[in-house]
Coordinates of C-alpha atoms and ligand atoms in Angstrom, one line a residue:
X1 CA 8.6 -14.7 -13.5
X2 CA 6.6 -12.1 -11.7
X3 CA 8.1 -11.2 -8.3
X4 CA 6.8 -8.9 -5.5
X5 CA 7.0 -5.6 -7.4
X6 CA 5.1 -7.0 -10.4
X7 CA 2.3 -8.5 -8.3
X8 CA 2.1 -5.3 -6.2
X9 CA 1.8 -3.3 -9.4
X10 CA -1.1 -5.5 -10.6
X11 CA -2.8 -5.2 -7.2
X12 CA -2.5 -1.4 -7.2
X13 CA -3.9 -1.2 -10.7
X14 CA -6.9 -3.4 -9.7
X15 CA -7.7 -1.7 -6.4
X16 CA -9.0 1.5 -7.8
X17 CA -10.9 -0.3 -10.5
X18 CA -12.6 -3.4 -9.1
X19 CA -12.9 -3.0 -5.3
X20 CA -16.6 -2.8 -4.6
X21 CA -17.5 -4.7 -7.8
X22 CA -19.8 -7.8 -7.6
X23 CA -18.8 -11.0 -9.3
X24 CA -21.4 -12.0 -11.8
X25 CA -19.9 -15.2 -13.2
X26 CA -16.6 -17.0 -13.6
X27 CA -15.7 -18.8 -16.9
X28 CA -12.8 -21.2 -16.7
X29 CA -11.5 -22.8 -19.9
X30 CA -8.6 -24.6 -18.2
X31 CA -9.5 -26.7 -15.1
X32 CA -5.8 -27.4 -14.4
X33 CA -5.4 -23.7 -13.5
X34 CA -7.5 -24.3 -10.4
X35 CA -5.7 -25.9 -7.5
X36 CA -7.1 -29.1 -6.2
X37 CA -10.5 -28.7 -4.6
X38 CA -11.2 -25.4 -6.3
X39 CA -13.4 -26.8 -9.1
X40 CA -16.3 -25.2 -7.4
X41 CA -14.6 -21.8 -7.3
X42 CA -17.0 -20.2 -9.7
X43 CA -20.1 -21.3 -7.9
X44 CA -18.7 -20.3 -4.5
X45 CA -17.6 -16.7 -5.4
X46 CA -20.5 -15.8 -7.8
X47 CA -22.7 -13.0 -6.4
X48 CA -20.1 -11.9 -3.9
X49 CA -18.5 -8.4 -3.8
X50 CA -14.8 -7.9 -4.1
X51 CA -14.1 -6.0 -0.8
X52 CA -10.3 -5.8 -1.0
X53 CA -7.3 -6.8 -3.0
X54 CA -4.2 -7.9 -1.0
X55 CA -0.8 -9.3 -1.7
X56 CA 1.6 -11.5 0.3
X57 CA 4.9 -12.3 -1.4
X58 CA 4.1 -13.3 -4.9
X59 CA 0.4 -14.2 -4.1
X60 CA -2.5 -11.9 -5.0
X61 CA -5.8 -12.2 -3.1
X62 CA -9.3 -11.0 -4.1
X63 CA -11.1 -10.9 -0.7
X64 CA -14.8 -11.2 -0.7
X65 CA -15.6 -11.1 3.0
X66 CA -16.3 -13.8 5.6
X67 CA -12.9 -15.4 4.8
X68 CA -14.0 -16.2 1.3
X69 CA -11.7 -15.2 -1.5
X70 CA -9.6 -16.1 -4.5
X71 CA -5.8 -16.6 -4.4
X72 CA -3.7 -16.3 -7.5
X73 CA 0.0 -17.1 -8.2
X74 CA 1.0 -16.0 -11.7
X75 CA 3.6 -18.8 -12.2
X76 CA 6.0 -17.9 -15.0
X77 CA 3.9 -16.0 -17.5
X78 CA 0.5 -15.3 -15.9
X79 CA -1.2 -11.9 -16.6
X80 CA -4.3 -10.6 -14.8
X81 CA -5.9 -8.0 -17.1
X82 CA -8.8 -5.6 -17.0
X83 CA -10.3 -5.8 -20.5
X84 CA -13.5 -4.6 -22.1
X85 CA -16.4 -6.8 -21.2
X86 CA -17.1 -7.7 -24.9
X87 CA -13.4 -8.5 -25.7
X88 CA -13.1 -12.0 -27.1
X89 CA -10.9 -14.4 -25.1
X90 CA -7.8 -15.4 -27.1
X91 CA -6.3 -19.0 -26.8
X92 CA -4.1 -18.0 -23.8
X93 CA -7.0 -16.6 -21.8
X94 CA -7.9 -19.4 -19.4
X95 CA -10.3 -17.7 -17.0
X96 CA -12.6 -14.7 -17.0
X97 CA -14.4 -13.0 -14.1
X98 CA -17.4 -11.0 -15.2
X99 CA -18.3 -8.1 -13.0
X100 CA -21.9 -7.0 -12.6
X101 CA -22.7 -3.5 -14.1
X102 CA -19.1 -3.0 -15.1
X103 CA -17.8 -2.3 -18.6
X104 CA -14.7 -4.3 -18.0
X105 CA -14.0 -7.9 -16.9
X106 CA -10.9 -9.6 -15.4
X107 CA -9.1 -11.9 -17.8
X108 CA -6.4 -14.3 -16.7
X109 CA -3.9 -15.1 -19.6
X110 CA -1.0 -17.5 -19.2
X111 CA 1.1 -18.7 -22.1
X112 CA 3.0 -21.4 -20.2
X113 CA 0.2 -22.3 -17.8
X114 CA 2.2 -22.5 -14.6
X115 CA -0.1 -20.1 -12.7
X116 CA -2.5 -21.4 -10.1
X117 CA -5.8 -20.1 -8.7
X118 CA -7.4 -21.4 -5.5
X119 CA -10.4 -20.7 -3.3
X120 CA -9.8 -19.1 0.1
X121 CA -12.2 -20.2 2.8
X122 CA -10.3 -18.7 5.8
X123 CA -8.7 -15.6 4.3
X124 CA -5.1 -15.2 3.1
X125 CA -3.8 -16.6 6.5
X126 CA -5.0 -20.2 5.6
X127 CA -3.0 -20.2 2.4
X128 CA 0.1 -18.6 4.0
X129 CA 0.0 -21.3 6.6
X130 CA -0.5 -24.1 4.1
X131 CA 2.3 -22.9 1.8
X132 CA 4.5 -22.2 4.8
X133 CA 5.2 -18.7 3.4
X134 CA 7.6 -16.5 5.4
X135 CA 6.9 -12.8 6.2
X136 CA 6.5 -10.5 3.2
X137 CA 9.8 -8.9 2.0
X138 CA 8.4 -5.4 2.6
X139 CA 7.4 -6.3 6.2
X140 CA 10.0 -8.7 7.6
X141 CA 12.1 -7.4 10.5
X142 CA 15.9 -7.6 10.4
X143 CA 16.1 -9.8 13.5
X144 CA 13.6 -12.3 12.0
X145 CA 15.6 -12.6 8.8
X146 CA 18.9 -12.8 10.7
X147 CA 17.5 -15.6 12.9
X148 CA 16.4 -17.6 9.8
X149 CA 19.8 -17.1 8.1
X150 CA 21.6 -18.3 11.2
X151 CA 19.8 -21.6 11.2
X152 CA 21.0 -22.8 7.8
X153 CA 24.1 -23.9 5.9
X154 CA 22.8 -22.6 2.6
X155 CA 24.0 -19.7 0.5
X156 CA 22.5 -16.2 0.9
X157 CA 21.0 -16.5 -2.6
X158 CA 19.2 -19.8 -1.8
X159 CA 17.8 -18.2 1.4
X160 CA 16.5 -15.1 -0.3
X161 CA 14.8 -17.2 -3.0
X162 CA 13.2 -19.4 -0.4
X163 CA 9.6 -18.2 0.0
X164 CA 9.5 -19.9 3.5
X165 CA 12.3 -17.5 4.7
X166 CA 11.2 -14.3 3.0
X167 CA 8.2 -14.0 0.6
X168 CA 8.4 -12.1 -2.6
X169 CA 11.9 -12.3 -4.1
X170 CA 12.8 -14.2 -7.2
X171 CA 15.9 -14.5 -9.4
X172 CA 15.9 -10.9 -10.8
X173 CA 15.6 -8.9 -7.5
X174 CA 17.8 -11.3 -5.5
X175 CA 20.7 -10.7 -8.0
X176 CA 20.1 -7.0 -8.0
X177 CA 20.1 -6.7 -4.2
X178 CA 23.2 -8.9 -3.7
X179 CA 25.1 -6.8 -6.3
X180 CA 24.1 -3.5 -4.6
X181 CA 25.3 -4.9 -1.2
X182 CA 28.6 -6.2 -2.7
X183 CA 27.7 -9.7 -1.5
X184 CA 28.7 -12.8 -3.4
X185 CA 25.5 -14.9 -4.1
X186 CA 27.3 -18.1 -2.9
X187 CA 28.3 -16.5 0.4
X188 CA 27.1 -18.7 3.4
X189 CA 24.0 -17.0 4.8
X190 CA 25.0 -17.8 8.4
X191 CA 28.2 -15.8 8.0
X192 CA 26.2 -12.5 7.8
X193 CA 26.4 -10.3 11.0
X194 CA 23.3 -8.6 12.3
X195 CA 24.4 -5.3 10.8
X196 CA 24.9 -6.9 7.4
X197 CA 21.5 -8.4 7.5
X198 CA 20.0 -5.0 8.4
X199 CA 21.8 -3.4 5.5
X200 CA 20.7 -6.2 3.1
X201 CA 17.1 -5.7 4.1
X202 CA 17.3 -1.9 3.7
X203 CA 18.6 -2.4 0.2
X204 CA 16.0 -5.1 -0.6
X205 CA 13.2 -2.7 0.4
X206 CA 14.7 0.2 -1.6
X207 CA 15.1 -2.0 -4.7
X208 CA 11.5 -3.4 -4.4
X209 CA 10.0 0.1 -3.8
X210 CA 11.9 1.6 -6.7
X211 CA 10.7 -1.3 -8.9
X212 CA 7.1 -0.8 -7.8
X213 CA 7.4 2.9 -8.6
X214 CA 8.4 1.9 -12.2
X215 CA 5.5 -0.7 -12.4
X216 CA 7.9 -3.7 -12.1
X217 CA 10.3 -5.3 -14.5
X218 CA 9.4 -6.7 -17.9
X219 CA 11.9 -9.2 -19.3
X220 CA 9.4 -11.2 -21.3
X221 CA 5.7 -11.4 -20.6
X222 CA 4.9 -9.3 -17.5
X223 CA 2.3 -6.5 -17.9
X224 CA 0.2 -4.8 -15.2
X225 CA -3.6 -4.9 -15.1
X226 CA -3.8 -2.2 -17.8
X227 CA -1.6 -4.3 -20.1
X228 CA 1.4 -1.9 -19.6
X229 CA 5.0 -3.2 -19.4
X230 CA 7.2 -2.4 -16.4
X231 CA 10.1 0.1 -16.6
X232 CA 12.5 -1.2 -14.0
X233 CA 14.5 -3.3 -16.5
X234 CA 16.2 0.0 -17.4
X235 CA 17.5 0.2 -13.8
X236 CA 18.9 -3.4 -13.6
X237 CA 22.6 -3.4 -12.8
X238 CA 23.5 -7.1 -13.1
X239 CA 20.6 -9.2 -14.1
X240 CA 20.8 -10.4 -17.8
X241 CA 24.1 -8.5 -18.3
X242 CA 26.5 -11.5 -18.7
X243 CA 29.8 -10.4 -20.3
X244 CA 28.9 -6.7 -20.1
X245 CA 31.1 -4.4 -18.0
X246 CA 30.1 -4.0 -14.3
X247 CA 28.6 -0.5 -13.9
X248 CA 30.9 0.0 -10.9
X249 CA 34.3 -1.4 -11.8
X250 CA 34.2 -2.5 -15.5
X251 CA 34.8 -6.2 -14.9
X252 CA 32.7 -8.4 -17.1
X253 CA 29.5 -9.6 -15.3
X254 CA 29.6 -13.4 -14.7
X255 CA 26.8 -15.8 -14.8
X256 CA 27.0 -19.0 -12.8
X257 CA 24.6 -21.7 -11.6
X258 CA 24.0 -20.9 -7.9
X259 CA 21.1 -22.1 -5.7
X260 CA 19.7 -23.9 -8.8
X261 CA 19.4 -20.7 -10.8
X262 CA 21.4 -18.8 -13.5
X263 CA 22.9 -16.1 -11.3
X264 CA 24.5 -12.8 -12.4
X265 CA 27.2 -11.1 -10.3
X266 CA 30.4 -9.1 -10.5
X267 CA 33.4 -11.3 -9.6
X268 CA 35.3 -8.2 -8.4
X269 CA 32.7 -6.2 -6.5
X270 CA 30.9 -9.1 -4.8
X271 CA 32.8 -10.8 -2.0
X272 CA 32.2 -13.1 0.8
X273 CA 32.4 -16.6 -0.7
X274 CA 34.4 -19.1 1.3
Ligands
ZN301 ZN1 32.2 -4.7 -10.3

């Protein structure tokens, strides 16, 4: 599933290409893609200019001015691509945004169809409030995160995955960050001292930035707006490495069900479970 680095890579690829473009028409072949109340999305955004492309957590926003815009969550397998205007839509392309006087159009592909698009009427802030999203993982302050972790009895992995605590992390980057900090994913979040939370956040940002530099991680479907796969999968230390030797100590990497997700960790290097 696309996480913060993948969505940021898509946003960066689109900024240079479609900021300033005017939306000529929206074609939607899958009404379920549009969140409730967004049936009129095409009519409302038609004729407006894309002024900015922003991201919060795993959400991407096309901002049109006056609070109007389009929010997109890629779900499991969503792809937002810039393709030649004349390119035919395949059976997984559910929505197209035609751009006036541009040789390319935006195409939304989604094999598993868990992605959702919605109309923004009061900017990204309205959606962030409605979805109760926490601060973005690249912007959250250590004391904010420490405060949130103090108020729960959940594991550190469950908290990092919770978009209301910190927005942007999913299963891959959470496992990578916890391995690099030597923290067991089932460790109680409230047990972390302020200095440990600061360190955790430093590592989180370093991992996310390195992944953005490499255009994200492609395990299955993710590609950026130009259709290119990510290259961070070559840098993964634990994710998807069950049974392979830990890159630090040689112990086989374990996979266990933690916080409702298949979780990879090194049983020797990662401590802190009660
Ligand atoms: Zn190890």
